[in-house]
XYZ file of C-alpha atoms in Angstrom:
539
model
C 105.441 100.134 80.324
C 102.021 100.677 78.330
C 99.672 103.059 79.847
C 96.437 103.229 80.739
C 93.645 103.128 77.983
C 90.142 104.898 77.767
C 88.454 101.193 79.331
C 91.372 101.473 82.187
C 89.863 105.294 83.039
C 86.412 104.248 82.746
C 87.382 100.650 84.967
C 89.038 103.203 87.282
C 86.231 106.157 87.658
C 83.667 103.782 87.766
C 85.698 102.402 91.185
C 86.370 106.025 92.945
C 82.613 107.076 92.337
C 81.465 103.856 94.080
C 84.315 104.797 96.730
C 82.660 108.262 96.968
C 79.509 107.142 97.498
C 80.670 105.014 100.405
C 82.121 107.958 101.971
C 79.568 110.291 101.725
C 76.774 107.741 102.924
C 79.421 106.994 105.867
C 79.997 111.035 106.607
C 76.300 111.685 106.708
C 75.508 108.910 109.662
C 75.957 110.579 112.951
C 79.321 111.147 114.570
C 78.552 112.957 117.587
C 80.946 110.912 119.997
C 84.544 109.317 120.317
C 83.058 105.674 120.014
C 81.375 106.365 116.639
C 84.366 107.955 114.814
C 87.433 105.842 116.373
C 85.876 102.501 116.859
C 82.356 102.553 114.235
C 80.469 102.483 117.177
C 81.542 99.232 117.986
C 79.144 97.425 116.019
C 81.091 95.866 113.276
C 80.251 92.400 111.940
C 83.011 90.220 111.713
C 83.178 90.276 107.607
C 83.843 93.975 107.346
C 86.524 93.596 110.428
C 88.668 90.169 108.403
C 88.368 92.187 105.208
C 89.503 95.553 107.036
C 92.421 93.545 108.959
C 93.859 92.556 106.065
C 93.640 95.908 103.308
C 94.762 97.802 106.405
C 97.919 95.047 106.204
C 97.847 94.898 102.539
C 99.124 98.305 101.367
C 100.862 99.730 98.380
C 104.185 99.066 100.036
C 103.439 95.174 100.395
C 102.326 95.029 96.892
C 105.525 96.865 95.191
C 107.993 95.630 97.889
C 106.731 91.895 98.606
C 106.631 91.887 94.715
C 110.260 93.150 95.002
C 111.419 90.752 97.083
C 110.045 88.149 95.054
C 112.094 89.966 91.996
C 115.172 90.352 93.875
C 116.417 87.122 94.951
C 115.041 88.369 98.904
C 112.070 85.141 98.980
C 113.295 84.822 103.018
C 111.228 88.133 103.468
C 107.685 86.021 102.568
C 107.966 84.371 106.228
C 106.379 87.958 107.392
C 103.952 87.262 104.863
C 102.294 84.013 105.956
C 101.885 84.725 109.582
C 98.081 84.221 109.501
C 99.012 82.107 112.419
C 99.987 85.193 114.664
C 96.772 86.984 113.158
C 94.701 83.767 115.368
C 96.458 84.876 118.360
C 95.282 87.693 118.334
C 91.772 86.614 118.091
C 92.042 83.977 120.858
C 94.688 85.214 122.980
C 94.851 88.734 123.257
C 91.351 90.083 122.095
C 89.420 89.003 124.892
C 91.765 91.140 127.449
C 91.691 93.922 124.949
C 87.248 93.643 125.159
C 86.780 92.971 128.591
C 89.017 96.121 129.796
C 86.417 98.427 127.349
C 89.717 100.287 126.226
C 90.304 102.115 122.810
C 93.589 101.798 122.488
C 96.837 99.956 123.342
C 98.341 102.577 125.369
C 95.132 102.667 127.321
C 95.782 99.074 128.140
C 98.999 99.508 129.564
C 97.956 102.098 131.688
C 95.285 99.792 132.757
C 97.937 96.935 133.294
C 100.264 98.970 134.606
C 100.521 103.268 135.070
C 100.227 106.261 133.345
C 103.606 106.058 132.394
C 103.401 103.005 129.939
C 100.734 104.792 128.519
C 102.657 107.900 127.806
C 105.599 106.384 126.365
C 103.868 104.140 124.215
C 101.668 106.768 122.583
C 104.265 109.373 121.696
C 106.754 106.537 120.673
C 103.628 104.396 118.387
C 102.767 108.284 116.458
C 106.771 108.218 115.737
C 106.855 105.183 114.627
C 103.756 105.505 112.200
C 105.562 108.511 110.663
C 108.993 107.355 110.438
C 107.682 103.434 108.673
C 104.130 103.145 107.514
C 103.201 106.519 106.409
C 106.460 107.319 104.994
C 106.850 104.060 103.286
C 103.665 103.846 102.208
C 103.660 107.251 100.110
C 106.512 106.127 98.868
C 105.904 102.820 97.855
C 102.075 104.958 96.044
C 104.295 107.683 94.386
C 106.002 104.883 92.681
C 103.186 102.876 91.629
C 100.995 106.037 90.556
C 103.348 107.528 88.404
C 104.277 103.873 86.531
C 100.763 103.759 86.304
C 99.563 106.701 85.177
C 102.217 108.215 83.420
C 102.426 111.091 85.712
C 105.252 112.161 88.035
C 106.099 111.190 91.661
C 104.947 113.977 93.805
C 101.941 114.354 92.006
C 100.795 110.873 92.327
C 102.178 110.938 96.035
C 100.526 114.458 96.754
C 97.480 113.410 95.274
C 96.751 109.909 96.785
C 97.565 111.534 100.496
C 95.215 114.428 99.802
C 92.220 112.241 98.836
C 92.795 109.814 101.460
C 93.404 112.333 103.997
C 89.448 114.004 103.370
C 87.911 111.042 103.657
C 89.340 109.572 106.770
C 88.981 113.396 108.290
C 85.011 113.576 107.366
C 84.406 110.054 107.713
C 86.445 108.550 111.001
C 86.845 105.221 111.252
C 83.339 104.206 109.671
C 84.332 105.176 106.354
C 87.955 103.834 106.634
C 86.414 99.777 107.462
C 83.670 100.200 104.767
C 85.805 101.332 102.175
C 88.909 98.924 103.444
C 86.183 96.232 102.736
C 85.434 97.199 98.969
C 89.696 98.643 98.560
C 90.375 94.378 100.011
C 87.836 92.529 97.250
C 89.118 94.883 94.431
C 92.792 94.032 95.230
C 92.445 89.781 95.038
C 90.374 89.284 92.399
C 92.977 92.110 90.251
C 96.663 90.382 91.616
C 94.852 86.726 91.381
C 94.086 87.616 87.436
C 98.312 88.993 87.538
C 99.311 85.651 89.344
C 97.220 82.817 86.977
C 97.840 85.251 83.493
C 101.572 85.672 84.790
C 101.715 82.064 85.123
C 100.309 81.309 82.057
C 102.675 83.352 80.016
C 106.110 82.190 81.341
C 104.483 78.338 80.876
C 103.585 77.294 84.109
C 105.001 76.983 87.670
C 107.683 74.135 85.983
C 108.827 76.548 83.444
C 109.128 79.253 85.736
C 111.202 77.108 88.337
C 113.377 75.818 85.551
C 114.252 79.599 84.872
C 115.272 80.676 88.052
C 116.409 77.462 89.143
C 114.857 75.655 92.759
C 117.458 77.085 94.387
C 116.169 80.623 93.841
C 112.180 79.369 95.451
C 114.110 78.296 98.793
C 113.124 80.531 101.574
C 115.018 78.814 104.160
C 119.079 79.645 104.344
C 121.728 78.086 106.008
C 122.288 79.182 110.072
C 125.817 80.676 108.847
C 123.987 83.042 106.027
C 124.901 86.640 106.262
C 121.628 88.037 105.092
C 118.804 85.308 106.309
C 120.231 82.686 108.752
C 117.196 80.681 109.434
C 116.946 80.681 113.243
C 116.843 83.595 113.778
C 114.652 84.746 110.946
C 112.014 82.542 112.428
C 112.418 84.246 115.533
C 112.476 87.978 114.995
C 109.929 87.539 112.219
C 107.758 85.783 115.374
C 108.451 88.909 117.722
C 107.596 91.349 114.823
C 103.991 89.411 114.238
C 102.985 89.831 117.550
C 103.728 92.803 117.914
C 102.182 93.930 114.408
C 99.602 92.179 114.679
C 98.688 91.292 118.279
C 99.766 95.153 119.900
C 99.386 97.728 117.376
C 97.115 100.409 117.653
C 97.414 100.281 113.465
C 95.996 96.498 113.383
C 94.042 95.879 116.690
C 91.597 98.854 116.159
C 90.204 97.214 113.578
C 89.115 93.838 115.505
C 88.120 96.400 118.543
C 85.123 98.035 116.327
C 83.499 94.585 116.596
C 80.049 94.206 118.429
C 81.279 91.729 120.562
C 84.393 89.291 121.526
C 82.532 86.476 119.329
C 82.191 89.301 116.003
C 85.921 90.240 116.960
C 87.291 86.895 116.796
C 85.520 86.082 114.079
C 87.257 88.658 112.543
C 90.191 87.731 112.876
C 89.932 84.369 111.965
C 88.854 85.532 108.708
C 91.438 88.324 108.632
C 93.533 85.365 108.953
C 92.769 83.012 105.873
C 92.945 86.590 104.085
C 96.610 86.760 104.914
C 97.458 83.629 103.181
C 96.194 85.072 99.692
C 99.961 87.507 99.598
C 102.372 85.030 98.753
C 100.386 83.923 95.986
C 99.179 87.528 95.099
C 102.201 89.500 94.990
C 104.895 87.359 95.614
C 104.636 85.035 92.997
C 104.089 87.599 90.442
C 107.475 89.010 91.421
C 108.929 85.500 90.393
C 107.401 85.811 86.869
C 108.749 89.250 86.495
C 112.346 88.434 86.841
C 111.429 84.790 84.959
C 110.175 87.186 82.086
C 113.329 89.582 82.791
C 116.093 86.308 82.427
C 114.495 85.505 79.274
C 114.394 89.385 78.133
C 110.809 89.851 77.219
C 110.366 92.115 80.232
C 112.431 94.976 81.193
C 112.277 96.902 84.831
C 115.511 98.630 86.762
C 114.669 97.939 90.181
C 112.543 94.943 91.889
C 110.571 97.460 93.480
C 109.130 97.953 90.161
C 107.993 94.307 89.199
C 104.408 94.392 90.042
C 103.559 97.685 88.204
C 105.721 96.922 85.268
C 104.632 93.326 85.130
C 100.389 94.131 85.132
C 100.994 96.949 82.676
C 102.396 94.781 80.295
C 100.302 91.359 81.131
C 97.093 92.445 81.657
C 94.039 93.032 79.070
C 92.412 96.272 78.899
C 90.185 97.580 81.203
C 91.315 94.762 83.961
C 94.268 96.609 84.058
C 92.546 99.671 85.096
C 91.002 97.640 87.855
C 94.057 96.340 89.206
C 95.259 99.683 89.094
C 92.421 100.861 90.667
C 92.790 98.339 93.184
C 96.869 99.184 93.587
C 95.741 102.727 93.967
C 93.421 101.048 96.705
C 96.125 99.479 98.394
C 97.770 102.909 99.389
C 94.851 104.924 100.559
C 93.506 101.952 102.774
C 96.692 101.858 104.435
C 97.088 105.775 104.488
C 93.517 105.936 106.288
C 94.052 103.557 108.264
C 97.033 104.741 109.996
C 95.782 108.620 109.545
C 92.742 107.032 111.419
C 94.896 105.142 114.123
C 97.419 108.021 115.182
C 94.084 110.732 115.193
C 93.230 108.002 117.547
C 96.078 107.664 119.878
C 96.582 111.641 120.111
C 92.948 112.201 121.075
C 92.324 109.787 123.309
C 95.857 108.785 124.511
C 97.365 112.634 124.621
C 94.469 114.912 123.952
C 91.531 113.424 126.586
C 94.799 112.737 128.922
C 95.491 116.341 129.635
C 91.704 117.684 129.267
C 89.948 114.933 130.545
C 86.946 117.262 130.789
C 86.772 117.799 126.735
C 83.140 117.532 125.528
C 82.690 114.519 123.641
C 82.084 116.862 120.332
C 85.412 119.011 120.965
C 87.298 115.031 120.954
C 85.625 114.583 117.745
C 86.572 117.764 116.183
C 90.184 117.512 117.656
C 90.378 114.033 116.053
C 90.001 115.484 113.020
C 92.466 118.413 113.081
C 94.982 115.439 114.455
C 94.431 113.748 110.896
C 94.773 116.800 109.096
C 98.468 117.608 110.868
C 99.653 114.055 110.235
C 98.708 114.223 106.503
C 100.971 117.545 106.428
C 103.513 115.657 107.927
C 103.461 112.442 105.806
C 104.204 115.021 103.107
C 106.889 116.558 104.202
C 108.623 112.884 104.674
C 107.781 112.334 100.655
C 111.501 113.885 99.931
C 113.345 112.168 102.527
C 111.733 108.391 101.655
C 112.214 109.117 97.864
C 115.989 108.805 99.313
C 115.536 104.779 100.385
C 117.286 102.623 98.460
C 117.407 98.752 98.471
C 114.272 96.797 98.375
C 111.367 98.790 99.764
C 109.897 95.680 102.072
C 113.198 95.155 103.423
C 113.550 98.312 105.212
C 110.452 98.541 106.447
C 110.958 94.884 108.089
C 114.432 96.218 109.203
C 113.014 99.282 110.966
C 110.160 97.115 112.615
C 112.827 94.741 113.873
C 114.316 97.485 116.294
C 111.099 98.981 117.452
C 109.149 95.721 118.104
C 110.857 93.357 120.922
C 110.532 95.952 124.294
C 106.622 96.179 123.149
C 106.614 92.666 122.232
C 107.983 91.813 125.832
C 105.813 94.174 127.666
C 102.663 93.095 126.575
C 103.348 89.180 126.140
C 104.817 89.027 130.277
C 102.056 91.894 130.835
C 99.438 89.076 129.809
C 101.071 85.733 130.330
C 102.862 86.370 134.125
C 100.902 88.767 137.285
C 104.005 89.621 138.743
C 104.807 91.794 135.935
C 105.128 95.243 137.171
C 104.687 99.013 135.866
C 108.561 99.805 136.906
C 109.593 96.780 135.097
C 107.061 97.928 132.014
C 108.001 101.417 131.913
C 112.228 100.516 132.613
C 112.331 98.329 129.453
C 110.134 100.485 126.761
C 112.306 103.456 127.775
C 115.802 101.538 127.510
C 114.153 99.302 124.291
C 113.041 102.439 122.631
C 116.896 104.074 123.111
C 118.548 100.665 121.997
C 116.122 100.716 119.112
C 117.048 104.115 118.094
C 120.705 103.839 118.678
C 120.911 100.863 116.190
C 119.591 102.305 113.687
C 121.983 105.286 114.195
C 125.002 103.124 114.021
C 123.812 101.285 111.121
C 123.424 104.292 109.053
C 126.680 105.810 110.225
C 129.198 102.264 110.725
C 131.573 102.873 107.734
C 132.946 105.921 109.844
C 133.248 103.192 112.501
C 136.677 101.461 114.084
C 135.834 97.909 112.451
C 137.272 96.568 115.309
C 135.147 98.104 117.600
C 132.176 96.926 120.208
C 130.129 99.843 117.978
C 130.690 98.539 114.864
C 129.765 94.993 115.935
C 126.586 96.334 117.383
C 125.829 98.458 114.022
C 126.825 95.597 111.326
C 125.762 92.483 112.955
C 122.562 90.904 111.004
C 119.411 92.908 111.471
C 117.119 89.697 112.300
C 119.974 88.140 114.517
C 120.128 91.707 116.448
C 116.470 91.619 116.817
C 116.580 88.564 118.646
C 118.923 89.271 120.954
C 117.210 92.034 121.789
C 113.966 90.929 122.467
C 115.771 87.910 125.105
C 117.743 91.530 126.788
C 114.038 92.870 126.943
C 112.619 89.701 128.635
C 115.555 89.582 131.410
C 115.424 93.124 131.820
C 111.635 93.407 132.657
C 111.312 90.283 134.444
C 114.492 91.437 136.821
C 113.549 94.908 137.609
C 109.698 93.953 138.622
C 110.833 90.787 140.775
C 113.464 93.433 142.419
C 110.376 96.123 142.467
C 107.071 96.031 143.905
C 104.098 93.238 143.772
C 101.468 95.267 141.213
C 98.096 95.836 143.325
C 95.093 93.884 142.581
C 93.149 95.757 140.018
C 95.881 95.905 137.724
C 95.888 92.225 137.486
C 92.079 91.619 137.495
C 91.376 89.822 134.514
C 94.166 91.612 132.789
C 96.242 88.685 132.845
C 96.168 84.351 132.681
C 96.114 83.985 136.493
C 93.600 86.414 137.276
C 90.998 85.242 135.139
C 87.411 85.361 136.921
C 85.179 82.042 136.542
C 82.289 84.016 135.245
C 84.827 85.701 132.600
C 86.028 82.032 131.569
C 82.628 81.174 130.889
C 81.629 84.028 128.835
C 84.838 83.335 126.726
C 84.086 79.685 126.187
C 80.479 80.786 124.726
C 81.937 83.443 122.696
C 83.303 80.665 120.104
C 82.028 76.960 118.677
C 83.559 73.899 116.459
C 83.463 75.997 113.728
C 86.027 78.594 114.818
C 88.350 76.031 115.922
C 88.527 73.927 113.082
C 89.161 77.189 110.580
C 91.736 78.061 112.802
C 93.475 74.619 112.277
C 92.902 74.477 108.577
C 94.828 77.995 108.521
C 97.783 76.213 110.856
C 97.726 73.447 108.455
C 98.418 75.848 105.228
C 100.984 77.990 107.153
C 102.478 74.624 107.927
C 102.064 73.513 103.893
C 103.244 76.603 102.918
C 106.555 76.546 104.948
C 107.445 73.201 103.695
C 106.995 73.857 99.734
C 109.221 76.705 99.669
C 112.205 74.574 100.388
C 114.200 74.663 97.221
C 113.426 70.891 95.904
C-alpha cells in the first residue's frame, strides 16, 4: 500500500471545504417545518434526485465489497448490481401511488392502504433493519477503507467518518444530504472510471485480463445444481430484493419523494437508473484486475474486501488518488446521511407525530434531529460487533436483505397490483415474515450445533437465495389466503391506492406527467441490462 502524498491532502481538503460550504449554505436556508428537513421541501429537480438515488445506493460497502466480489471468485453477486431495471419501476409503477397519497414515508402508505398496524410494524422493524445492515455495514466497510487509506487505524477512521457525517445530516436535514449526495456521486465516477481504464491498461487489456483468470472465472451465471449461486433462483430472490430496495424503502424512495412533482420524480429515477449501470464497470471490474495483478504477483492484498483500496493506492497517479479517496471517503458519509436522514425520518413522523400528533411543527424538527443524533451513537456501538464479519462484505449484506425483503416485497406488490388485499392479510404476513426472517438467520448462525438430519438444520443450511424464494411464494399464499378468508377493505383504502381503483382524471394526469423521451431512455436502459446479462456468460 503507498500512502497518501502532500497533492492527495491538498486533492482531498480542497473536496471537504467545497463539502462544507454546501452544508453550511444548506443549514442557513430555513427549516422551520417537517417538509423542508425530511423531504427538501419537495422541490427537487430531477438531476439532484438520479444523482442522490444512486450515491445514496453507492456506498463505501458497494465499493470495497462489490470490488470484493469481483476479487473473490463471487461475480454471481453483480446481478444486484445491474438492476437499473427495478430502479424504472419505481419511477413508473410505484411513484405515482407514493405522490398522489401526499405521504412521507412508506409506513405512512401502508397505513393509508391498509391500518395503523402495518404502519407500526413496518417502522420499528425498517429502524432495525437500518441498524443491523446498512449502518453497521457501512462503518464497517469506511473503517476499512479509511485506515488503508490513510494510514490510520480502524476506529479512528470509523469514529471519525460517523461523527462528521452525523453533524451535517443533524444541522442540515435532508437538503444538505441530496446536495452533497449530488457532488459525493460526480466525485466517485469520474475517480473509479480513471481505476477501471488505468487498471485495464496495466494488466494489458480486457483479453489479457480474461486470459489470466480464465472465461470461466467472468461467468455470472451457474448451473441450477450449484451450491452457492444456482441460477434460478438467484434471478429470483435478487428480483424480490430490488423491489423491495429500491421500489419500498424508506432509505431509497425518499429521495425520488423530494421531487416537485410526479414528472421531476420520475425523471429521477430514470436517471438514477442509467447511473446504476456505471457499478459493474466501476467497482467490479477493478476487482477483476486486482486478483489478475494478484495471479501474476505484482499486487499483494489478504482479503477481497481489500481490492479496491489496495488496487487505487498502488495504480493511481498522485493527487487523483487523493480524489478517489476523497470520493471513497464520499461513498460512506452519503450513505451514512442518508440512512441517519431516513430513520430520523421514520421515528418522527412514523413513531414520534404518531403518539403526539399535536407536536408543533418546530418541536418535529428539533426531535428529528435528536433522532439522528441517537442513531449515530448507536451505529457506533455496532463498530465492534461488524469488525467481527467475516467472508466477503457484499455477501452478507445481500444475505441479510434476502430474509428481511419477501413479506415487504409481498405486501406492497399485492397492496398495489390486487384491491382485495386486506390490512389482516398485510399485518398477518409482515408479523409471521419478520419472525421467519429472524429465525433463519438464528439457525444459520447456530446449525453446526444442529441434528444434520433434522427439519432445523435443513431450514438453517439450505442456500440463502433458494430460501429467499421460497419464502417470498409462502408470503404471497399467506397474504392472499388470510384477506380472501377476512374482510373486503372499505373504499378509501383502495381509492387510487391500487391498479383497479385508478380515477380517470388521475390516469390523465399520469399520462401528461411523461413524453417519448422518457420512454425511449427507459428502453435503452432495458436494452443494456439485457447486453449486460448476456456478456457475462463465460465465452
Amino acid at each position: 500500500m503507498q500512502t497518501l502524498d502532500t497533492l492527495d491532502w491538498i486533492a482531498i481538503s480542497i473536496y471537504f471545504l467545497i463539502l462544507i460550504g454546501i452544508a453550511v449554505w444548506v443549514i442557513n436556508k430555513k427549516q422551520s417545518n417537517t417538509e423542508d428537513y425530511f423531504l427538501a421541501g419537495r422541490n427537487v429537480g430531477w438531476f439532484v434526485v438520479g444523482a442522490s438515488i444512486f450515491a445514496s445506493n453507492i456506498g463505501s460497502e458497494h465499493v470495497v465489497g462489490l470490488a470484493g466480489a469481483g476479487a473473490g471468485d463471487k461475480l454471481p453477486m453483480l446481478i444486484y448490481e445491474i438492476q437499473a431495471w427495478v430502479v424504472l419501476i419505481l419511477g413508473w409503477v410505484f411513484l405515482p401511488f407514493y405522490a398522489r397519497s401526499g405521504v412521507f414515508t412508506m409506513p405512512e402508505f401502508l397505513e393509508k392502504r391498509f391500518d395503523a398496524r402495518a404502519r407500526w410494524i413496518l417502522s420499528v422493524f425498517s429502524i432495525i433493519a437500518y441498524v443491523l445492515t446498512k449502518i453497521s455495514v457501512t462503518i464497517y466497510a469506511g473503517g476499512v477503507v479509511v485506515s488503508a487509506l490513510l494510514g490510520i487505524d480502524f476506529w479512528t477512521g470509523a469514529l471519525s467518518t460517523v461523527i462528521l457525517t452525523g453533524l451535517y445530516t443533524v444541522l442540515g436535514g435532508m437538503r444538505a444530504v441530496v446536495y452533497t449526495e449530488t457532488l459525493q456521486a460526480i466525485i466517485l465516477v469520474f475517480g473509479a472510471a480513471a481505476l477501471t481504464f488505468i487498471g485495464l491498461n496495466e494488466v494489458g487489456g480486457w483479453e489479457s485480463m480474461t486470459e489470466t483468470v480464465t472465461p470461466q472465472y467472468l461467468d455470472m451465471w451457474r448451473s441450477a445444481s450449484d451450491p452457492d449461486f444456482p441460477w434460478p433462483s438467484l434471478l429470483i430472490t435478487s428480483t424480490i430484493v430490488g423491489i423491495w430496495y429500491w421500489c419500498t424503502d424508506q432509505y431509497i424512495v425518499q429521495r425520488a419523494l423530494t421531487a416537485r412533482n410526479i414528472k421531476e420524480g420520475r425523471r429521477g429515477t430514470i436517471f438514477g437508473a442509467l447511473l446504476k449501470l456505471l457499478p459493474v464497470f466501476l467497482f467490479l471490474i477493478p476487482g477483476i484486475i486486482a486478483l489478475t495483478l494478484k495471479m501474476r504477483g505484482e499486487l499483494h492484498w489478504e482479503s477481497p474486501d481489500e481490492a479496491f483500496p489496495v488496487l487505487m493506492s498502488n495504480l493511481l497517479p498522485s493527487g487523483l488518488r487523493g480524489l478517489v479517496a476523497a470520493g471513497l471517503l464520499a461513498a460512506l458519509m452519503s450513505s451514512l446521511a442518508s440512512v441517519f436522514n431516513s430513520c430520523s425520518t421514520l421515528f418522527t413522523v412514523d413513531i414520534y407525530k404518531k403518539l403526539r400528533p399535536e407536536t408543533p411543527e418546530k418541536k418535529l424538527v428539533r426531535t428529528g434531529q435528536i433522532a439522528t443524533v441517537f442513531i449515530v451513537i448507536i451505529g457506533i456501538i455496532w463498530i465492534p460487533i461488524m469488525a467481527n464479519i467475516s467472508g466477503v462484505l457484499y455477501e452478507y449484506l445481500q444475505k441479510v436483505q434476502s430474509y428481511i425483503a419477501p413479506p415487504i416485497t409481498a405486501v406492497f406488490l399485492l397492496g398495489i397490483f390486487y384491491k382485495r388485499i386486506n390490512a389482516t392479510g398485510a399485518y398477518i404476513t409482515l408479523i409471521v415474515g419478520f419472525i421467519v426472517g429472524a429465525a433463519r438467520i438464528v439457525l444459520e448462525l447456530f446449525k453446526d450445533s444442529l441434528d444434520p438430519d433434522g427439519f432445523l438444520f435443513l431450514l438453517g443450511d439450505i442456500n440463502f437465495l433458494t430460501f429467499a424464494a421460497w419464502f417470498f411464494l409462502f408470503c404471497i399464499i399467506l397474504i392472499t389466503v388470510v384477506s380472501l378468508l377476512t374482510n373486503v377493505p372499505a373504499k378509501e383504502k383502495t381509492d387510487n391506492l391500487t391498479y383497479q381503483t385508478i380515477s380517470e382524471e388521475e390516469k390523465k394526469n399520469n399520462k401528461n406527467s411523461y413524453s417519448w423521451v422518457d420512454i425511449a431512455v427507459s428502453i435503452i436502459v432495458l436494452i443494456i441490462v439485457a447486453g449486460v446479462m448476456i456478456f457475462f456468460n463465460g465465452n
